PDB file of C-alpha atoms in Angstrom:
ATOM      1  CA  LEU A1423     -35.766 -95.787  15.300  1.00 48.00           C
ATOM      2  CA  CYS A1424     -34.908 -92.667  17.327  1.00 46.00           C
ATOM      3  CA  LEU A1425     -31.608 -93.199  15.673  1.00 43.00           C
ATOM      4  CA  TRP A1426     -33.124 -93.450  12.219  1.00 44.00           C
ATOM      5  CA  LEU A1427     -34.943 -89.813  12.554  1.00 42.00           C
ATOM      6  CA  LEU A1428     -31.717 -88.147  13.533  1.00 40.00           C
ATOM      7  CA  GLN A1429     -30.177 -89.567  11.080  1.00 47.00           C
ATOM      8  CA  ASN A1430     -33.062 -88.540   8.962  1.00 50.00           C
ATOM      9  CA  ASP A1431     -32.805 -84.734  10.356  1.00 48.00           C
ATOM     10  CA  PHE A1432     -28.807 -84.440  10.306  1.00 43.00           C
ATOM     11  CA  ILE A1433     -29.898 -85.021   5.971  1.00 47.00           C
ATOM     12  CA  GLY A1434     -32.642 -82.411   5.688  1.00 50.00           C
ATOM     13  CA  LEU A1435     -30.699 -79.998   7.598  1.00 45.00           C
ATOM     14  CA  SER A1436     -27.314 -80.893   5.442  1.00 48.00           C
ATOM     15  CA  VAL A1437     -30.030 -80.749   1.843  1.00 45.00           C
ATOM     16  CA  LYS A1438     -31.198 -77.653   3.328  1.00 48.00           C
ATOM     17  CA  GLY A1439     -27.611 -76.088   3.993  1.00 53.00           C
ATOM     18  CA  LYS A1440     -26.254 -77.070   0.531  1.00 51.00           C
ATOM     19  CA  THR A1441     -29.499 -75.304  -1.148  1.00 49.00           C
ATOM     20  CA  MET A1442     -28.712 -72.135   1.011  1.00 48.00           C
ATOM     21  CA  SER A1443     -25.369 -72.194  -0.207  1.00 50.00           C
ATOM     22  CA  GLU A1444     -25.965 -72.882  -3.632  1.00 53.00           C
ATOM     23  CA  GLU A1445     -28.256 -69.746  -4.180  1.00 51.00           C
ATOM     24  CA  PRO A1446     -27.904 -68.293  -7.327  1.00 57.00           C
ATOM     25  CA  GLU A1447     -25.377 -65.303  -6.949  1.00 55.00           C
ATOM     26  CA  ALA A1448     -27.723 -62.904  -8.684  1.00 49.00           C
ATOM     27  CA  LYS A1449     -30.006 -62.992  -5.896  1.00 54.00           C
ATOM     28  CA  LYS A1450     -26.938 -62.530  -3.040  1.00 63.00           C
ATOM     29  CA  MET A1451     -25.731 -59.491  -5.361  1.00 68.00           C
ATOM     30  CA  LYS A1452     -26.387 -55.990  -4.093  1.00 72.00           C
ATOM     31  CA  PRO A1453     -28.344 -54.007  -6.980  1.00 77.00           C
ATOM     32  CA  THR A1454     -26.755 -52.051  -9.357  1.00 79.00           C
ATOM     33  CA  GLY A1455     -29.298 -50.057 -11.099  1.00 79.00           C
ATOM     34  CA  TRP A1456     -28.141 -51.340 -14.324  1.00 83.00           C
ATOM     35  CA  GLU A1457     -29.661 -54.641 -14.689  1.00 86.00           C
ATOM     36  CA  ASP A1458     -31.596 -53.429 -17.172  1.00 87.00           C
ATOM     37  CA  HIS A1459     -28.758 -52.541 -19.676  1.00 88.00           C
ATOM     38  CA  THR A1460     -27.236 -54.265 -22.424  1.00 92.00           C
ATOM     39  CA  LEU A1461     -23.919 -52.217 -23.356  1.00 93.00           C
ATOM     40  CA  ASN A1462     -20.815 -53.881 -23.394  1.00 94.00           C
ATOM     41  CA  ILE A1463     -17.627 -54.044 -24.787  1.00 92.00           C
ATOM     42  CA  SER A1464     -16.819 -57.555 -24.376  1.00 93.00           C
ATOM     43  CA  GLY A1465     -15.345 -58.867 -27.549  1.00 93.00           C
ATOM     44  CA  ALA A1466     -12.866 -56.328 -26.839  1.00 92.00           C
ATOM     45  CA  LEU A1467     -11.735 -56.967 -23.311  1.00 92.00           C
ATOM     46  CA  MET A1468      -9.973 -60.063 -21.424  1.00 91.00           C
ATOM     47  CA  LYS A1469     -12.898 -61.745 -19.386  1.00 90.00           C
ATOM     48  CA  ASP A1470     -12.183 -60.654 -16.119  1.00 87.00           C
ATOM     49  CA  GLU A1471     -12.622 -56.592 -17.133  1.00 90.00           C
ATOM     50  CA  GLU A1472     -15.805 -57.174 -18.901  1.00 90.00           C
ATOM     51  CA  GLY A1473     -17.942 -56.265 -16.278  1.00 89.00           C
ATOM     52  CA  LYS A1474     -16.343 -53.448 -15.203  1.00 92.00           C
ATOM     53  CA  LEU A1475     -16.649 -49.480 -14.953  1.00 92.00           C
ATOM     54  CA  PHE A1476     -14.537 -47.873 -18.188  1.00 94.00           C
ATOM     55  CA  SER A1477     -13.290 -45.583 -15.779  1.00 95.00           C
ATOM     56  CA  ASP A1478     -11.421 -48.361 -13.981  1.00 94.00           C
ATOM     57  CA  ILE A1479     -10.894 -50.280 -17.159  1.00 95.00           C
ATOM     58  CA  SER A1480      -8.652 -46.751 -18.362  1.00 96.00           C
ATOM     59  CA  LYS A1481      -6.218 -47.184 -15.567  1.00 96.00           C
ATOM     60  CA  GLU A1482      -5.851 -51.161 -16.347  1.00 93.00           C
ATOM     61  CA  ASN A1483      -2.736 -52.557 -17.944  1.00 91.00           C
ATOM     62  CA  ILE A1484      -3.136 -52.690 -21.494  1.00 91.00           C
ATOM     63  CA  GLN A1485      -2.516 -56.392 -21.861  1.00 88.00           C
ATOM     64  CA  TYR A1486      -6.358 -56.479 -20.983  1.00 90.00           C
ATOM     65  CA  ILE A1487      -7.206 -55.275 -23.784  1.00 92.00           C
ATOM     66  CA  LYS A1488      -8.093 -58.419 -25.892  1.00 91.00           C
ATOM     67  CA  GLY A1489      -5.188 -59.273 -29.136  1.00 89.00           C
ATOM     68  CA  ILE A1490      -2.876 -57.336 -27.220  1.00 87.00           C
ATOM     69  CA  GLY A1491      -0.374 -59.892 -27.089  1.00 80.00           C
ATOM     70  CA  PRO A1492       3.305 -59.869 -25.568  1.00 80.00           C
ATOM     71  CA  LYS A1493       4.620 -58.856 -28.787  1.00 78.00           C
ATOM     72  CA  HIS A1494       2.465 -55.971 -28.741  1.00 82.00           C
ATOM     73  CA  ASP A1495       2.782 -55.342 -24.922  1.00 79.00           C
ATOM     74  CA  VAL A1496       6.825 -55.422 -24.960  1.00 82.00           C
ATOM     75  CA  VAL A1497       6.792 -52.533 -27.645  1.00 84.00           C
ATOM     76  CA  LEU A1498       4.135 -50.556 -26.097  1.00 86.00           C
ATOM     77  CA  GLU A1499       5.656 -50.717 -23.111  1.00 83.00           C
ATOM     78  CA  ALA A1500       9.239 -49.877 -24.252  1.00 84.00           C
ATOM     79  CA  LEU A1501       6.890 -46.695 -26.027  1.00 87.00           C
ATOM     80  CA  ASN A1502       5.948 -45.318 -22.125  1.00 88.00           C
ATOM     81  CA  VAL A1503       2.599 -47.049 -23.085  1.00 91.00           C
ATOM     82  CA  LYS A1504       1.314 -49.139 -20.323  1.00 92.00           C
ATOM     83  CA  THR A1505      -2.160 -48.277 -19.710  1.00 94.00           C
ATOM     84  CA  VAL A1506      -4.918 -47.988 -21.133  1.00 94.00           C
ATOM     85  CA  GLU A1507      -5.269 -44.688 -20.602  1.00 96.00           C
ATOM     86  CA  ASP A1508      -1.498 -44.025 -21.929  1.00 95.00           C
ATOM     87  CA  LEU A1509      -2.677 -45.817 -25.076  1.00 94.00           C
ATOM     88  CA  ALA A1510      -5.792 -43.760 -25.476  1.00 96.00           C
ATOM     89  CA  ASN A1511      -3.267 -40.235 -24.811  1.00 96.00           C
ATOM     90  CA  TYR A1512      -0.245 -41.304 -27.043  1.00 95.00           C
ATOM     91  CA  LYS A1513       1.032 -38.081 -28.631  1.00 95.00           C
ATOM     92  CA  TYR A1514       2.185 -39.599 -32.077  1.00 95.00           C
ATOM     93  CA  PHE A1515      -1.242 -41.362 -32.568  1.00 96.00           C
ATOM     94  CA  LEU A1516      -3.505 -38.065 -31.770  1.00 97.00           C
ATOM     95  CA  LEU A1517      -1.123 -36.109 -34.246  1.00 98.00           C
ATOM     96  CA  ALA A1518      -1.670 -38.708 -36.932  1.00 98.00           C
ATOM     97  CA  ARG A1519      -4.978 -39.428 -35.845  1.00 97.00           C
ATOM     98  CA  ALA A1520      -5.931 -35.851 -36.647  1.00 98.00           C
ATOM     99  CA  ILE A1521      -3.825 -35.563 -40.072  1.00 98.00           C
ATOM    100  CA  VAL A1522      -5.631 -38.460 -41.474  1.00 98.00           C
ATOM    101  CA  THR A1523      -9.441 -37.090 -40.296  1.00 98.00           C
ATOM    102  CA  LEU A1524      -8.402 -33.526 -41.807  1.00 98.00           C
ATOM    103  CA  SER A1525      -6.709 -35.369 -45.055  1.00 98.00           C
ATOM    104  CA  GLU A1526     -10.532 -36.477 -45.979  1.00 97.00           C
ATOM    105  CA  VAL A1527     -11.704 -33.040 -46.564  1.00 98.00           C
ATOM    106  CA  GLU A1528      -8.699 -31.328 -48.329  1.00 97.00           C
ATOM    107  CA  LYS A1529      -9.693 -30.960 -52.081  1.00 97.00           C
ATOM    108  CA  ILE A1530      -7.173 -31.389 -54.758  1.00 94.00           C
ATOM    109  CA  ASP A1531      -5.280 -27.599 -55.667  1.00 94.00           C
ATOM    110  CA  GLY A1532      -8.091 -26.376 -53.302  1.00 95.00           C
ATOM    111  CA  ARG A1533      -5.513 -24.111 -51.182  1.00 95.00           C
ATOM    112  CA  PRO A1534      -5.969 -20.061 -51.173  1.00 96.00           C
ATOM    113  CA  SER A1535      -3.017 -18.784 -52.147  1.00 95.00           C
ATOM    114  CA  GLU A1536      -2.871 -16.113 -49.115  1.00 97.00           C
ATOM    115  CA  SER A1537      -3.505 -19.151 -46.153  1.00 97.00           C
ATOM    116  CA  LYS A1538      -1.015 -19.560 -43.465  1.00 97.00           C
ATOM    117  CA  MET A1539      -2.336 -23.147 -42.794  1.00 97.00           C
ATOM    118  CA  ASN A1540       0.435 -25.290 -41.346  1.00 98.00           C
ATOM    119  CA  ILE A1541       1.642 -27.780 -39.710  1.00 97.00           C
ATOM    120  CA  ASP A1542       4.867 -27.426 -39.691  1.00 98.00           C
ATOM    121  CA  ARG A1543       5.572 -28.230 -36.048  1.00 97.00           C
ATOM    122  CA  ALA A1544       4.548 -31.631 -36.363  1.00 97.00           C
ATOM    123  CA  VAL A1545       6.429 -32.888 -39.728  1.00 97.00           C
ATOM    124  CA  ASP A1546       9.999 -33.035 -40.667  1.00 96.00           C
ATOM    125  CA  LYS A1547      11.136 -30.238 -42.734  1.00 97.00           C
ATOM    126  CA  GLU A1548      11.300 -32.113 -46.202  1.00 96.00           C
ATOM    127  CA  TRP A1549       7.058 -33.141 -45.912  1.00 97.00           C
ATOM    128  CA  GLU A1550       6.093 -29.095 -44.376  1.00 97.00           C
ATOM    129  CA  ALA A1551       5.221 -28.250 -48.033  1.00 97.00           C
ATOM    130  CA  LYS A1552       3.311 -31.605 -48.820  1.00 97.00           C
ATOM    131  CA  SER A1553      -0.146 -32.148 -49.047  1.00 97.00           C
ATOM    132  CA  LEU A1554      -2.381 -33.422 -46.039  1.00 98.00           C
ATOM    133  CA  SER A1555      -3.271 -36.351 -48.403  1.00 97.00           C
ATOM    134  CA  GLU A1556       0.842 -37.106 -49.257  1.00 98.00           C
ATOM    135  CA  ILE A1557       1.382 -36.892 -45.598  1.00 98.00           C
ATOM    136  CA  VAL A1558      -0.743 -38.993 -44.388  1.00 98.00           C
ATOM    137  CA  GLU A1559       0.703 -41.721 -47.004  1.00 98.00           C
ATOM    138  CA  ALA A1560       4.644 -40.853 -45.632  1.00 97.00           C
ATOM    139  CA  PRO A1561       6.485 -43.284 -43.511  1.00 96.00           C
ATOM    140  CA  ILE A1562       6.027 -42.634 -40.153  1.00 95.00           C
ATOM    141  CA  SER A1563       9.486 -40.917 -39.583  1.00 94.00           C
ATOM    142  CA  ALA A1564       8.096 -38.133 -41.310  1.00 96.00           C
ATOM    143  CA  ILE A1565       6.502 -37.261 -37.869  1.00 97.00           C
ATOM    144  CA  GLU A1566       8.355 -34.793 -36.136  1.00 96.00           C
ATOM    145  CA  GLY A1567      10.015 -35.774 -32.860  1.00 93.00           C
ATOM    146  CA  LEU A1568       8.943 -39.458 -33.425  1.00 90.00           C
ATOM    147  CA  SER A1569      12.178 -41.548 -32.492  1.00 86.00           C
ATOM    148  CA  ASP A1570      14.294 -44.146 -34.303  1.00 86.00           C
ATOM    149  CA  LYS A1571      13.509 -46.448 -31.381  1.00 85.00           C
ATOM    150  CA  ALA A1572       9.795 -45.744 -31.939  1.00 88.00           C
ATOM    151  CA  ARG A1573      10.091 -46.160 -35.365  1.00 89.00           C
ATOM    152  CA  THR A1574      11.463 -49.668 -35.346  1.00 88.00           C
ATOM    153  CA  LEU A1575       9.305 -51.051 -32.558  1.00 87.00           C
ATOM    154  CA  PHE A1576       5.865 -50.005 -34.156  1.00 90.00           C
ATOM    155  CA  ASP A1577       7.458 -51.450 -37.675  1.00 90.00           C
ATOM    156  CA  GLU A1578       7.107 -54.682 -35.869  1.00 86.00           C
ATOM    157  CA  LEU A1579       3.939 -53.815 -35.490  1.00 87.00           C
ATOM    158  CA  GLY A1580       2.667 -53.100 -39.000  1.00 91.00           C
ATOM    159  CA  VAL A1581       2.438 -50.177 -38.434  1.00 94.00           C
ATOM    160  CA  LYS A1582       4.474 -48.255 -41.041  1.00 95.00           C
ATOM    161  CA  THR A1583       2.703 -44.813 -42.143  1.00 97.00           C
ATOM    162  CA  VAL A1584       0.754 -42.136 -40.602  1.00 97.00           C
ATOM    163  CA  LYS A1585      -2.159 -43.171 -41.966  1.00 98.00           C
ATOM    164  CA  ASP A1586      -1.216 -46.836 -40.008  1.00 97.00           C
ATOM    165  CA  LEU A1587      -0.760 -45.319 -36.950  1.00 97.00           C
ATOM    166  CA  GLY A1588      -3.824 -42.906 -37.067  1.00 97.00           C
ATOM    167  CA  LYS A1589      -6.521 -45.657 -37.700  1.00 97.00           C
ATOM    168  CA  PHE A1590      -4.470 -48.376 -35.051  1.00 95.00           C
ATOM    169  CA  LYS A1591      -6.969 -49.993 -33.845  1.00 94.00           C
ATOM    170  CA  TYR A1592      -5.803 -50.795 -30.171  1.00 93.00           C
ATOM    171  CA  CYS A1593      -5.368 -46.933 -29.909  1.00 94.00           C
ATOM    172  CA  ARG A1594      -8.583 -46.308 -30.939  1.00 96.00           C
ATOM    173  CA  LEU A1595     -10.051 -48.633 -28.611  1.00 96.00           C
ATOM    174  CA  ALA A1596      -8.200 -47.315 -25.956  1.00 96.00           C
ATOM    175  CA  GLU A1597      -9.171 -43.661 -26.629  1.00 97.00           C
ATOM    176  CA  ALA A1598     -12.951 -44.461 -26.830  1.00 96.00           C
ATOM    177  CA  ILE A1599     -13.011 -46.269 -23.510  1.00 96.00           C
ATOM    178  CA  VAL A1600     -11.631 -43.290 -22.226  1.00 97.00           C
ATOM    179  CA  GLU A1601     -13.540 -41.166 -23.651  1.00 97.00           C
ATOM    180  CA  ALA A1602     -16.659 -43.492 -22.591  1.00 96.00           C
ATOM    181  CA  SER A1603     -15.615 -42.849 -19.015  1.00 96.00           C
ATOM    182  CA  LYS A1604     -16.318 -39.585 -18.916  1.00 96.00           C
ATOM    183  CA  TYR A1605     -19.982 -39.895 -19.471  1.00 96.00           C
ATOM    184  CA  GLU A1606     -20.648 -42.833 -17.160  1.00 92.00           C
ATOM    185  CA  HIS A1607     -22.212 -42.867 -13.097  1.00 87.00           C
ATOM    186  CA  THR A1608     -19.924 -44.643 -11.168  1.00 85.00           C
ATOM    187  CA  LYS A1609     -22.334 -44.816  -8.184  1.00 81.00           C
ATOM    188  CA  ASP A1610     -24.619 -48.014  -8.443  1.00 74.00           C
ATOM    189  CA  ALA A1611     -28.817 -47.275  -7.673  1.00 71.00           C
ATOM    190  CA  THR A1612     -28.010 -47.661  -3.601  1.00 78.00           C
ATOM    191  CA  GLU A1613     -24.764 -45.048  -3.609  1.00 76.00           C
ATOM    192  CA  ARG A1614     -26.838 -42.687  -5.740  1.00 74.00           C
ATOM    193  CA  LYS A1615     -29.856 -42.320  -3.345  1.00 78.00           C
ATOM    194  CA  ILE A1616     -27.812 -42.025  -0.593  1.00 80.00           C
ATOM    195  CA  GLU A1617     -25.894 -38.922  -2.291  1.00 74.00           C
ATOM    196  CA  ASN A1618     -29.581 -37.379  -3.585  1.00 78.00           C
ATOM    197  CA  ALA A1619     -30.859 -37.796   0.255  1.00 80.00           C
ATOM    198  CA  THR A1620     -27.899 -36.229   1.480  1.00 80.00           C
ATOM    199  CA  LYS A1621     -27.945 -33.537  -0.587  1.00 77.00           C
ATOM    200  CA  MET A1622     -31.938 -32.822   0.264  1.00 79.00           C
ATOM    201  CA  LEU A1623     -30.988 -32.624   3.751  1.00 78.00           C
ATOM    202  CA  LYS A1624     -28.236 -29.826   3.371  1.00 70.00           C
TER     203      LYS A1624
END
């Protein structure tokens, strides 16, 4: 009888121990203050990155953006683009995007005769006098300073025109992530409470 009682006590302790160890992770996690938020960009990120801060994602390798496969990775790294932030700030993407945006408000024959407006430092000589609408349809070789190597690499990604580069979805996504990172809280609820309390003591 004593042996039976000891065995049952041991089993009971084991069950309790198992129950405690299998307690849902959500109960063990420290509150963040964002539990009621539904915002996410899970459709754009690899699984391990989905819950991270925008500012942390900005510093990550571009491979963590969903859809950037080995081919994209090799091409972009050859262009010295390694992180999401690098991709967002890629000089020629920003230039191409600016040209595309401005072309949308250009009027046919709308230039005043006295106008000094130009983007001569952005495009090769043969394109300087062209309209923005013509430039966006030009091959990316029209962009001043873009190397032959870069042009060849972009061609492998299907980026053939200035418009293609200005609307390159991975650059646009990276740019949005970096911009959003400027407006997020990076400290959780507890850290913010401590910070506020410390300020009040000063």
